[in-house]
XYZ file of C-alpha atoms in Angstrom:
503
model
C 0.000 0.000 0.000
C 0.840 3.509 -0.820
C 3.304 4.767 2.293
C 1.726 8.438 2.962
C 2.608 11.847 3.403
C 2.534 12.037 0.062
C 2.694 15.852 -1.820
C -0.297 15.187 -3.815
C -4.012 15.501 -2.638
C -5.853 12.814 -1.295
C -9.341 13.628 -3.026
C -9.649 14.488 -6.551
C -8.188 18.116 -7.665
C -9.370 20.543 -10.411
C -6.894 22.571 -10.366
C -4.159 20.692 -12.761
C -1.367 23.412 -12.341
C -1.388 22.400 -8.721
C -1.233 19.148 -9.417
C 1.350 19.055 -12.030
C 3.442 21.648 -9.468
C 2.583 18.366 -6.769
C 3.917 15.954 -9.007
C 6.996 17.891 -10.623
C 10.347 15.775 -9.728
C 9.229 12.681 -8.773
C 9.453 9.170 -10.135
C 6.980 6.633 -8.353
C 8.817 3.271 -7.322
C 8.370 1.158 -4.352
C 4.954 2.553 -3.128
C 6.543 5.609 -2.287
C 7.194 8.841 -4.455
C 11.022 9.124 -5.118
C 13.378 12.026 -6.990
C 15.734 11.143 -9.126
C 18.833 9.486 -7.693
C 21.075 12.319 -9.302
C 18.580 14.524 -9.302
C 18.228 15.698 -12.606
C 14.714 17.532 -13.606
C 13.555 18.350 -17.277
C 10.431 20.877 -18.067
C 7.098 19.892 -18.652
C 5.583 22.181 -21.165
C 1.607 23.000 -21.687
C 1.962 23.138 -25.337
C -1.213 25.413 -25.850
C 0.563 28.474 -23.972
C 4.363 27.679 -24.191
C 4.720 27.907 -20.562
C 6.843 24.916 -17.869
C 3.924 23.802 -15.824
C 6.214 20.925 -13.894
C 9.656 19.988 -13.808
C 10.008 16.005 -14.541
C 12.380 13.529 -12.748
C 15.395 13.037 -15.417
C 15.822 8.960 -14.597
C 19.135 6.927 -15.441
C 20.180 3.585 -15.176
C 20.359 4.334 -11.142
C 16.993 4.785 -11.246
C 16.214 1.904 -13.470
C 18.330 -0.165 -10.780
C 16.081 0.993 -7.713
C 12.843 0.319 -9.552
C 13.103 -2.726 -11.378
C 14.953 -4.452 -7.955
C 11.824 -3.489 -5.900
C 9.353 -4.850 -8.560
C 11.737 -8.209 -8.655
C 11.318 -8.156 -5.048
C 7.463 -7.643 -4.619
C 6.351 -9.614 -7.914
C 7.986 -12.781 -5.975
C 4.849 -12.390 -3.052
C 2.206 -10.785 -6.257
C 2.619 -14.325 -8.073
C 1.482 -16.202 -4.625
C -1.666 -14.088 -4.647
C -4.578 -15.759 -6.104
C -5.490 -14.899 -9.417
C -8.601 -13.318 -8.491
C -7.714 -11.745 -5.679
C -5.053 -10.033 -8.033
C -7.706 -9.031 -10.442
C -10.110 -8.032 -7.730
C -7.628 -5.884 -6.514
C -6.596 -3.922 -10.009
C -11.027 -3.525 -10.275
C -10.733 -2.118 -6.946
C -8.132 0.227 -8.060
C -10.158 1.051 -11.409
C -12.640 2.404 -9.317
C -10.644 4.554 -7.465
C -9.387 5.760 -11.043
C -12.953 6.642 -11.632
C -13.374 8.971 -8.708
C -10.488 11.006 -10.608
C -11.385 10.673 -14.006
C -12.060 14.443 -14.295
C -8.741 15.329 -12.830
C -6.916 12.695 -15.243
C -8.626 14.266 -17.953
C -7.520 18.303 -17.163
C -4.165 16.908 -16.061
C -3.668 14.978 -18.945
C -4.837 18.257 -21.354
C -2.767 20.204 -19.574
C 0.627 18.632 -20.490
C -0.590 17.140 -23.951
C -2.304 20.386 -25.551
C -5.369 17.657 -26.433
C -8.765 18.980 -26.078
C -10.452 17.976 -22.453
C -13.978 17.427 -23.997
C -13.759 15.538 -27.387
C -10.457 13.234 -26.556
C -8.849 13.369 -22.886
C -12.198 13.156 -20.937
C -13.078 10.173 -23.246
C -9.195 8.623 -22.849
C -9.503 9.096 -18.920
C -12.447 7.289 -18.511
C -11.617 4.373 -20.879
C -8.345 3.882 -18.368
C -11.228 3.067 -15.670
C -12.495 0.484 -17.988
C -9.804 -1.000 -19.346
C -8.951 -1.682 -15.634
C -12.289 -2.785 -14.995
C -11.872 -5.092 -18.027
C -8.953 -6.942 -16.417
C -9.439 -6.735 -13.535
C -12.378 -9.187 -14.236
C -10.289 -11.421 -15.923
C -8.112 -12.995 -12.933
C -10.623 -16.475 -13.144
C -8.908 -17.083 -16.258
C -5.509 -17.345 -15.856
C -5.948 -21.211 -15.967
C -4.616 -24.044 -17.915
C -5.757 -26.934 -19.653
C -5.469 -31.135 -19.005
C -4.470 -32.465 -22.089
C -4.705 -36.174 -22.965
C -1.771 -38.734 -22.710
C -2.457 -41.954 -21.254
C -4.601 -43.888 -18.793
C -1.700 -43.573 -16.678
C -0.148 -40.256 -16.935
C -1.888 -36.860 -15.953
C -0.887 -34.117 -18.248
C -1.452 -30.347 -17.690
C -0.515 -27.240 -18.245
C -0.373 -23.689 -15.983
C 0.062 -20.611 -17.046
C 2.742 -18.611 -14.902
C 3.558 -14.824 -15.145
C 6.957 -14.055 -16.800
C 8.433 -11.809 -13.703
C 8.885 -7.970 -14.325
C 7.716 -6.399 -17.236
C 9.276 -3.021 -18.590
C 6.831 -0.877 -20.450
C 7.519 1.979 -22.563
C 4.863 4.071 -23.720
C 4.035 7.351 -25.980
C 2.555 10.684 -25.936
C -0.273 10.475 -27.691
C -2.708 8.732 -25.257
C -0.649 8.095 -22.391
C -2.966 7.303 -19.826
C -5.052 4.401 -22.138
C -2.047 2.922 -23.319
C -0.123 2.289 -19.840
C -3.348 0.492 -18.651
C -3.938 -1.462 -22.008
C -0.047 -2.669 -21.150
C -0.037 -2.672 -16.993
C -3.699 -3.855 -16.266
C -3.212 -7.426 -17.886
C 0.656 -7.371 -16.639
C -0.687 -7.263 -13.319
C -3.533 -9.519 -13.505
C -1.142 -12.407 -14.568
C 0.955 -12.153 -11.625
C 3.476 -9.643 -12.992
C 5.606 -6.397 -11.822
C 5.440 -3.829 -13.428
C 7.882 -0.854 -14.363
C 6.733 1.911 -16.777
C 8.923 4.486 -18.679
C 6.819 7.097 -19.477
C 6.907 9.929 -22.304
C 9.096 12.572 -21.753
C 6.097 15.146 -23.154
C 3.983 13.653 -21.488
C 4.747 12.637 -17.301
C 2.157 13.505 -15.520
C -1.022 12.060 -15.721
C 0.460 8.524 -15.872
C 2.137 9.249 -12.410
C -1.126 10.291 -10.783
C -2.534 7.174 -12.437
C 0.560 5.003 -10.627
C 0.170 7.035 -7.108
C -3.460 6.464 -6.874
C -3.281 2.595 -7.947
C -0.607 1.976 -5.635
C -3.323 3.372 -2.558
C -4.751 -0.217 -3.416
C -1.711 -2.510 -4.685
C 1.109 -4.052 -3.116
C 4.560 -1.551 -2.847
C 6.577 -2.707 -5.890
C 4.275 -4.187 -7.803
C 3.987 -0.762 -9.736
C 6.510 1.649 -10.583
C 7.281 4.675 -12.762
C 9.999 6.180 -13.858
C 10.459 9.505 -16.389
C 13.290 10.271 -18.475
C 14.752 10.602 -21.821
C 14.770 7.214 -24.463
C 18.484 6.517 -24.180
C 19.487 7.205 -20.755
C 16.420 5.669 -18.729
C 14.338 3.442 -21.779
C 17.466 1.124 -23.105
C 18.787 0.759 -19.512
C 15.029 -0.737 -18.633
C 15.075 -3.002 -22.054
C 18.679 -4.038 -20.940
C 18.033 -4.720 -17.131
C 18.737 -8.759 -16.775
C 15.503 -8.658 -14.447
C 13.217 -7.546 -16.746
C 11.711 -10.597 -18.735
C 9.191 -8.964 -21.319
C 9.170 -5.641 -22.809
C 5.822 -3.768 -24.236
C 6.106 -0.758 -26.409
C 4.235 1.559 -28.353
C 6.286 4.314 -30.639
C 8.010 4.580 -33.579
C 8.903 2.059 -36.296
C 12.732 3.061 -35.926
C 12.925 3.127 -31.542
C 10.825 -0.282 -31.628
C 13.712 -2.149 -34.113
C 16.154 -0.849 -31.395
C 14.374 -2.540 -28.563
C 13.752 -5.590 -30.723
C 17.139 -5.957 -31.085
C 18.147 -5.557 -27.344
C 15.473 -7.755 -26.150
C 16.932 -10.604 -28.738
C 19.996 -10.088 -26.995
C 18.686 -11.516 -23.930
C 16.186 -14.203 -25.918
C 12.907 -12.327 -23.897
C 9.403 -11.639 -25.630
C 8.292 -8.153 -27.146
C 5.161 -6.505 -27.878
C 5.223 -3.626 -30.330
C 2.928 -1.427 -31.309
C 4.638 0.798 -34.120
C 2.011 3.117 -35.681
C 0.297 3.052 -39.258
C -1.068 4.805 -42.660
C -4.622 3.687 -42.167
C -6.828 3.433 -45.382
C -10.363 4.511 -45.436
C -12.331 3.391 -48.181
C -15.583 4.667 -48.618
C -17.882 3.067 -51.627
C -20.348 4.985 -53.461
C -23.394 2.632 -52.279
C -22.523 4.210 -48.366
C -24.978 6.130 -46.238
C -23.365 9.170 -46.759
C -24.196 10.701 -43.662
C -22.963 7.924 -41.451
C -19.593 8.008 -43.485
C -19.133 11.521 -43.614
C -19.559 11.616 -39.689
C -17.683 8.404 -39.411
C -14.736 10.230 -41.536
C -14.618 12.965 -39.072
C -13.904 10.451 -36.270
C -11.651 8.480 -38.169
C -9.328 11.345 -39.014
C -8.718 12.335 -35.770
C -8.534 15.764 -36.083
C -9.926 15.936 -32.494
C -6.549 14.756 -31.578
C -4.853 16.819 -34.002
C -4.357 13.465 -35.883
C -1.860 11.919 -33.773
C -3.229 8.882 -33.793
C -1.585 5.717 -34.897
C -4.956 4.517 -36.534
C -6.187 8.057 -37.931
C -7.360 7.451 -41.301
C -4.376 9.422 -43.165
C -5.594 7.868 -46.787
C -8.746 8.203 -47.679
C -10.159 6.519 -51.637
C -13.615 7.430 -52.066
C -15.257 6.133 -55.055
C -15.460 8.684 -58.277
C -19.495 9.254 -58.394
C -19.237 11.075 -54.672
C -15.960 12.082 -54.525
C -16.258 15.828 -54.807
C -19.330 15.971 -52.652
C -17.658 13.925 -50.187
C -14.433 16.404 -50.136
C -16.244 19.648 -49.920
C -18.898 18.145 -46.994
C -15.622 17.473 -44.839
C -13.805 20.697 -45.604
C -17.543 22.091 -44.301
C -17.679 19.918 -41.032
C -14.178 20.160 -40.128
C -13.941 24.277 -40.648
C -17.089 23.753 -38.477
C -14.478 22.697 -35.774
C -12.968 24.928 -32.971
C -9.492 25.132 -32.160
C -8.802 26.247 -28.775
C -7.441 26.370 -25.581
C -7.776 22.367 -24.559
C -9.255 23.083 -21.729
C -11.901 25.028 -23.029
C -15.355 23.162 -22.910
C -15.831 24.394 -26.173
C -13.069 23.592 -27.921
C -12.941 20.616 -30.387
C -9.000 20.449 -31.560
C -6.097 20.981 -29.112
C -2.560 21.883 -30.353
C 0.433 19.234 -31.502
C 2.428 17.964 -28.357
C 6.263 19.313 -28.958
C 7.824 22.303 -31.166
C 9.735 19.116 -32.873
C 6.387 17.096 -33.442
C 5.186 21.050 -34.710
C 8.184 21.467 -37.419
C 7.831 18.135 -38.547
C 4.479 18.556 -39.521
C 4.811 21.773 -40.649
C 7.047 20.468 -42.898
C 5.115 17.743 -44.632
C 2.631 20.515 -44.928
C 4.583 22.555 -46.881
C 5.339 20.077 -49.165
C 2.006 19.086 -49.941
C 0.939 22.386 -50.572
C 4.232 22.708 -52.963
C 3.049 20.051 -54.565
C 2.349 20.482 -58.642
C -1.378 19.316 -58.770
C -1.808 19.141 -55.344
C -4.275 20.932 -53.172
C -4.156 21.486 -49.466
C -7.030 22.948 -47.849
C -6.427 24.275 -44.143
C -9.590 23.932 -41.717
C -11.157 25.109 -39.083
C -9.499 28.533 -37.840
C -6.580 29.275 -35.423
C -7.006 31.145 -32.201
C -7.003 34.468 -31.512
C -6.640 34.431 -27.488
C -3.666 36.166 -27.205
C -2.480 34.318 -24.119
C -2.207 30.986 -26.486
C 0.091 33.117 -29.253
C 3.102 30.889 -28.318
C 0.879 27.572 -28.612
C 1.754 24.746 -31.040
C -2.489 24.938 -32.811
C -1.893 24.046 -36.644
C -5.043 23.949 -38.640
C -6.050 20.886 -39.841
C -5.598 20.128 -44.039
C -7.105 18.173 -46.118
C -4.856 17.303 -49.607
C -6.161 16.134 -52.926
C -4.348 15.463 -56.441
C -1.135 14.158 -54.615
C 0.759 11.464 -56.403
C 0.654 7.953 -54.416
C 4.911 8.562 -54.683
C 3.800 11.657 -52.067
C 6.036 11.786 -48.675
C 2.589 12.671 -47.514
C 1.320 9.012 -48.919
C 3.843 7.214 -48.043
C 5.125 8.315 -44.510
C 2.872 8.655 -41.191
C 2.741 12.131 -40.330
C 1.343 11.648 -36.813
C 0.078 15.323 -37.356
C -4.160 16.651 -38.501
C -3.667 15.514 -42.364
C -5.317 13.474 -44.494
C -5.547 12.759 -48.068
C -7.886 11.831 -50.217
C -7.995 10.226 -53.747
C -10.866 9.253 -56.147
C -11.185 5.264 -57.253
C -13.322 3.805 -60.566
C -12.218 0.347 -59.821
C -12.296 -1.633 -56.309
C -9.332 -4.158 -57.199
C -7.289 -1.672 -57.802
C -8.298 0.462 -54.566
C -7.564 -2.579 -52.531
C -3.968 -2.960 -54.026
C -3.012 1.129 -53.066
C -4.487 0.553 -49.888
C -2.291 -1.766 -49.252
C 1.116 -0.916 -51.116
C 1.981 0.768 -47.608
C 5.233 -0.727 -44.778
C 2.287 -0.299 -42.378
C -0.857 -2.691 -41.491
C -2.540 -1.657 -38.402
C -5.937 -0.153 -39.117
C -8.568 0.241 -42.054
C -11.950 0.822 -42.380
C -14.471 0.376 -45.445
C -17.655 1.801 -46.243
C -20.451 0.333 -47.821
C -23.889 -1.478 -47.496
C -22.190 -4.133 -49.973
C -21.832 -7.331 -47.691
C -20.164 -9.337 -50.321
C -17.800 -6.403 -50.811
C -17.310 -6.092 -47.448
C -16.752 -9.200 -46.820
C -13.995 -9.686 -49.386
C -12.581 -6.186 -48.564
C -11.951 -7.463 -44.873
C -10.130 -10.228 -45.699
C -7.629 -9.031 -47.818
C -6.991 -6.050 -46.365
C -3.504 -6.244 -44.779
C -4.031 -4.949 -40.584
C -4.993 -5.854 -38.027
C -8.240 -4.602 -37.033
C -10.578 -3.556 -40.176
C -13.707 -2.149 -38.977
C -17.067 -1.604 -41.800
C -19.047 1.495 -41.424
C -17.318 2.421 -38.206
C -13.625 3.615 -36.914
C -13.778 3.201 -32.847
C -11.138 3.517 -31.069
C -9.359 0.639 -29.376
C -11.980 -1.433 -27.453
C -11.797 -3.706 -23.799
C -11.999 -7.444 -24.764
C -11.201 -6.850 -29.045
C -7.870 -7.885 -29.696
C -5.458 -4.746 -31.249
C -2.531 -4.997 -32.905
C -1.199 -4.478 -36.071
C 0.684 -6.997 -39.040
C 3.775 -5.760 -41.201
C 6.002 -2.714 -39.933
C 2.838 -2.236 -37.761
C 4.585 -4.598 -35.264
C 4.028 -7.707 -32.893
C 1.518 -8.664 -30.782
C -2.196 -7.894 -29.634
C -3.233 -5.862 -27.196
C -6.649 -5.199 -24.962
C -8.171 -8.727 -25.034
C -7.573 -11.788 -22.944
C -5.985 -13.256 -25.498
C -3.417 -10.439 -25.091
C -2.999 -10.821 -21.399
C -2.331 -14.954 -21.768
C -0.174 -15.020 -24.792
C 1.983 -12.272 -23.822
C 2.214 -12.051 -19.911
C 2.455 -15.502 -18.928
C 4.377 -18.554 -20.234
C 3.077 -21.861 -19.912
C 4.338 -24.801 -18.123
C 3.383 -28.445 -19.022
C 3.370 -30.855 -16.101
C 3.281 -34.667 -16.560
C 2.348 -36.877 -13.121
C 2.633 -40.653 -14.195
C 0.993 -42.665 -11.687
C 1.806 -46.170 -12.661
């Protein structure tokens, strides 16, 4: 259990400068808060206004040390607690995370520049049900008795692998650390988390108020830059599985370091996700559906936003001027403005590197790029990172823009006459992790969905990731699933065959 005074408030706060000034510093590792053992800080910065709102602890391989020995330590007692119990205990914890989903959610806007109603309200509460989710689950960590003889009982268990190092992104922070700690934990498993540098705080909360319920040790979290604290936690001989969710070129690195010491991965490297939208569509339903799927709400940084969109020649134009409409229709805003629908990009870097596909589009011979929606004119958010969303059409499919994920509020769009041929360019992509089709065609559908190349392919809808449906993408998309039982067994426990013969 959490070992109080601790700096941070007991019941929920909405005040999140407070509680980013509460948290600034601090890693969270043994039940206890802790600085950094050198004590290095970097800034936190709200990237709506420009301004430091916390400092974060700057974690090393000392840090890495302290953490992942205390998780070795308590996961030893966490594997001899019943399964259910353990699961009963993370639903327990869920439901604390409930009581502060509203302070997750301003927290969380604060330090990502992502708009408090339309995506961090929504992210914080799916945390609380993702932990709900497995939490539930504890009844079936469980093997199997598999035939031999008359003579001979065979059977399997499944055991938990030991401590688990999970690295996660900026983009939604808080769902993915409980999409990769909830089932780590529920299979008997320690946990230590290396947070986003952009992105610190919320995930700490989330760690302080989970560890009011949990054993000390069983959950940690450390901040710090990718090279100094990440490869040190991928490296550590203690820690026996690695998640990760980032880029295509920092998830070959770990690959490679975890082959080093023969232990599992799961990767989860981003995507160029097709959207193919037929002519024989309800129009409406797509159109809104398109909004979602682009995820201009999150400023498109979104490893499953629909960044290629083929609509079929008969409503192409009306489809491309009705989303120009709906997404100028859009407010861009201070994120923690009720009334704000798009937030700002999360880093000046993230900002340039956008801005510079954009550019290029627009330089494009051919090419059109229409911006969206309108920037700000609050003069305190001058220095904020807001870029209007833009919509390209007449790009070649040779287009950086095409080719590359942006992680940034673009999208193009192309016209299709023939559906083989729409199927092969959606495809011809390094990426398979998300596509959607549109159409009341179930024989096209059908077919569509099969040979699609990624992992989850939704018709006439583009959800988020979902409790209990297994996520993960095929190709450079990486390895694994995520969110589903399946996830939880395959890739946080081994299991052990034991033979008995009782002649």
């Amino acid at each position: 259990m959490l070992d109080r005074p601790s700096p941070t408030p007991d019941a929920p706060s909405h005040d999140p400068q407070a509680l980013a000034r509460a948290l600034s510093g601090l890693h969270f590792i043994g039940g206890r808060f802790a600085p950094a053992k050198h004590g290095r800080t970097f800034a936190v910065v709200n990237p709506a206004t420009g301004e430091t709102v916390a400092e974060a602890a700057d974690g090393d391989a000392a840090d890495v040390e302290a953490a992942v020995t205390d998780a070795a330590r308590a996961q030893k007692e966490w594997a001899r607690v019943p399964a259910r119990k353990r699961g009963a205990l993370v639903h327990q914890a869920a439901q604390l995370i409930r009581t502060h989903v509203e302070e997750l959610a301003r927290l969380v806007a604060l330090e990502t520049g992502k708009a408090l109603r339309t995506e961090s309200r929504v992210e914080a509460n799916n945390v609380a049900d993702i932990f709900e989710f497995f939490g539930g689950l504890g009844g079936e960590i469980k093997g199997e008795h598999v035939p031999f003889g008359p003579e001979v009982l065979n059977f399997t268990l499944r055991e938990p692998l030991g401590v688990v190092g999970a690295i996660i992104p900026w983009n939604i922070p808080m769902m993915l650390l409980a999409l990769k700690v909830a089932p780590a934990l529920v299979a008997g498993n320690a946990v230590v988390v290396k947070s986003a540098e952009e992105a610190p705080l919320a995930v700490l909360r989330i760690a302080e108020l989970m560890n009011r319920v949990l054993p000390a040790g069983v959950f940690n979290i450390l901040s710090g830059q990718g090279p100094e604290c990440g490869a040190p936690l991928v490296a550590h001989p203690l820690v026996k599985k690695v998640t990760f969710t980032g880029s295509v070129e920092t998830g070959k690195i770990i690959y490679r370091a975890a082959a080093e010491k023969l232990i599992p991965v799961t990767l989860e490297l981003g995507g160029k996700s097709p959207m193919i939208v037929f002519a024989d569509c309800d129009f409406e339903k797509t159109v809104a559906g398109a909004l979602t799927s682009m995820r201009f709400t999150r400023q498109g940084q979104s490893c499953t936003a629909a960044s290629r969109i083929f609509v079929e020649r008969p409503i192409f134009d009306r489809f491309v001027a009705e989303m120009a409409k709906r997404v100028d229709a859009m407010v861009m805003g201070d994120p923690l403005d009720e009334k704000t629908d798009i937030g700002t990009i999360i880093s000046p870097g993230q900002f340039e590197k956008v801005k510079t596909f954009i550019d290029e589009g627009k330089a494009t011979a051919g090419a059109t790029g229409r911006a969206c929606s309108a920037m700000p004119d609050d003069a305190a958010l001058k220095k904020g990172l807001f870029i209007q969303p833009h919509i390209f059409t007449g790009l070649t499919k040779e287009s950086r823009l095409v080719r590359e994920e942006i992680f940034g509020p673009v999208t193009c769009i192309f016209p299709f006459d023939d559906a083989e041929d729409v199927l092969a360019e959606a495809n011809d992509t390094e990426f398979g992790l998300a596509a959607s089709l549109w159409t009341n065609n179930l024989k096209i559908a059908m077919s569509f969905a099969h040979r699609i190349e990624a992992g989850l392919v939704q018709v006439n809808q583009n959800l988020v990731v979902q409790p209990n449906l297994s996520y993960g993408g095929v190709k450079a998309s990486g390895l694994g699933k995520e969110a589903s039982l399946e996830s939880m067994l395959e890739h946080f426990t081994h299991k052990k065959t034991i033979m008995i013969n009782m002649a």
